[in-house]
CSV table of C-alpha atoms in Angstrom, one decimal:
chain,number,residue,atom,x,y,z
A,1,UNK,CA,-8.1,1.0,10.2
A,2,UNK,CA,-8.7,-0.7,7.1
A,3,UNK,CA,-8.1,0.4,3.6
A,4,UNK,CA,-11.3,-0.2,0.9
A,5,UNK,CA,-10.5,-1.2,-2.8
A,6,UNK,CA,-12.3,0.0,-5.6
A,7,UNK,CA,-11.8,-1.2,-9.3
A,8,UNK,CA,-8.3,-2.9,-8.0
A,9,UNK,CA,-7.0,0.5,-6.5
A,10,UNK,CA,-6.9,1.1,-2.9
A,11,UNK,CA,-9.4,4.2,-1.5
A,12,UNK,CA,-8.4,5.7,2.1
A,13,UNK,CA,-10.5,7.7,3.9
A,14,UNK,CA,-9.6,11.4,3.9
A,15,UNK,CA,-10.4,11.6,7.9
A,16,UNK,CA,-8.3,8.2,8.2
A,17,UNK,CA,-5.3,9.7,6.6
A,18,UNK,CA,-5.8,13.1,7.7
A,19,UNK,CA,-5.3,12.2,11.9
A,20,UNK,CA,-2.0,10.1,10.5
A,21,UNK,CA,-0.7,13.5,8.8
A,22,UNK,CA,-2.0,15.6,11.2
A,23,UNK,CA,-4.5,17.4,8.7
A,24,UNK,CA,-8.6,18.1,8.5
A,25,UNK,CA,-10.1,15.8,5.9
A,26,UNK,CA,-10.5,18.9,3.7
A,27,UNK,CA,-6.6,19.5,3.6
A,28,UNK,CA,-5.9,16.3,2.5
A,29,UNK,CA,-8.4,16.2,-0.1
A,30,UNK,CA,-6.6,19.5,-1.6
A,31,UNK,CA,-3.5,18.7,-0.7
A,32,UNK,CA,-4.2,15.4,-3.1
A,33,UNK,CA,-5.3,17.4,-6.1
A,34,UNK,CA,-2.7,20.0,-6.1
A,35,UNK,CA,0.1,17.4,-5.5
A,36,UNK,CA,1.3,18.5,-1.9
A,37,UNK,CA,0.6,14.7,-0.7
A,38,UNK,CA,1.2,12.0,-3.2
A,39,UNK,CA,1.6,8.4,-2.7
A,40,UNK,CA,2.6,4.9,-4.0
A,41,UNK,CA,1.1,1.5,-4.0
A,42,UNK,CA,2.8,-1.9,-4.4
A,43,UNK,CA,1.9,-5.7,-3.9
A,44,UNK,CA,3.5,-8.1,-2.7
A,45,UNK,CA,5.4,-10.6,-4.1
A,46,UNK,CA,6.8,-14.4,-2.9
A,47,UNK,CA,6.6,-14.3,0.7
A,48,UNK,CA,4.6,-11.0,0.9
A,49,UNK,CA,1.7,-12.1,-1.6
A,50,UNK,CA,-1.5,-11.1,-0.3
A,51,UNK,CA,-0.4,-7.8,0.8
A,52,UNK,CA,0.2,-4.6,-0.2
A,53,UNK,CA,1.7,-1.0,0.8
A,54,UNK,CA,0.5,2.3,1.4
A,55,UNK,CA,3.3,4.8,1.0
A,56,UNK,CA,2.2,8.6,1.6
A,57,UNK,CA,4.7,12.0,1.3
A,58,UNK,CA,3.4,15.0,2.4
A,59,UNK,CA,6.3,17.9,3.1
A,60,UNK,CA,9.1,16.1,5.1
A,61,UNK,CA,6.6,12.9,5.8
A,62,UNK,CA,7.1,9.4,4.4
A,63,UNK,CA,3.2,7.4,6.3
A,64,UNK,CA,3.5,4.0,5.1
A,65,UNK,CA,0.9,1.1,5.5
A,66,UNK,CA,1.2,-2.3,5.0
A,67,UNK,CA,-2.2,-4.0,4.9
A,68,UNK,CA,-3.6,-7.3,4.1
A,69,UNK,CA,-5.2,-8.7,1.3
A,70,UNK,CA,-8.9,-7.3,2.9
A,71,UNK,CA,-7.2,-4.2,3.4
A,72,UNK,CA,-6.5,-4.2,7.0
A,73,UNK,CA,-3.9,-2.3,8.1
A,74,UNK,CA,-1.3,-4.5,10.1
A,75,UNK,CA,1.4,-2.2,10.4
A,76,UNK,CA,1.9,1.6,9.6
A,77,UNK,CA,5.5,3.9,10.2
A,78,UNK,CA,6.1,7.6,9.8
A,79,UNK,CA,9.5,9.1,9.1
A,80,UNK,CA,10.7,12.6,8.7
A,81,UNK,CA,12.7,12.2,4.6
A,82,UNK,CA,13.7,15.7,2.8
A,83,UNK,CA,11.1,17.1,0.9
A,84,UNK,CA,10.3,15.9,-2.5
């Protein structure tokens, strides 16, 4: 899997992110407008420079990606959190 960047902002794939959630492509493209599935970029700093992280919530969900620097995902974990 590997994440695109468009104007400096990551773009994932609705079909990519949808089999990590366990949703159709169609559901996650909803789910982003109305809010059900948010998410959170960072870059790395010091040692991690050159990467960045993917965070997803969707219900009880926390999908994280860590990618590098040409958006290759290199390591990804899912945890059940409380509901935001």
């Amino acid at each position: 899997m590997k994440i695109a960047m468009k104007d400096g902002q990551p773009v994932v794939d609705a079909g990519d992110l949808g089999s990590l959630l366990g949703l159709e492509p169609a559901a996650v493209q909803d789910g982003m407008r109305r809010g059900d599935i948010t998410s959170r970029y960072e870059t790395g700093q010091d040692e991690d420079a050159g990467r960045f992280r993917l965070t997803f919530f969707y219900a009880d969900t926390r999908l994280r990606l860590t990618c590098a620097e040409d958006g290759t995902v290199i390591s990804r974990s899912k945890a059940t959190v409380a509901p935001r």
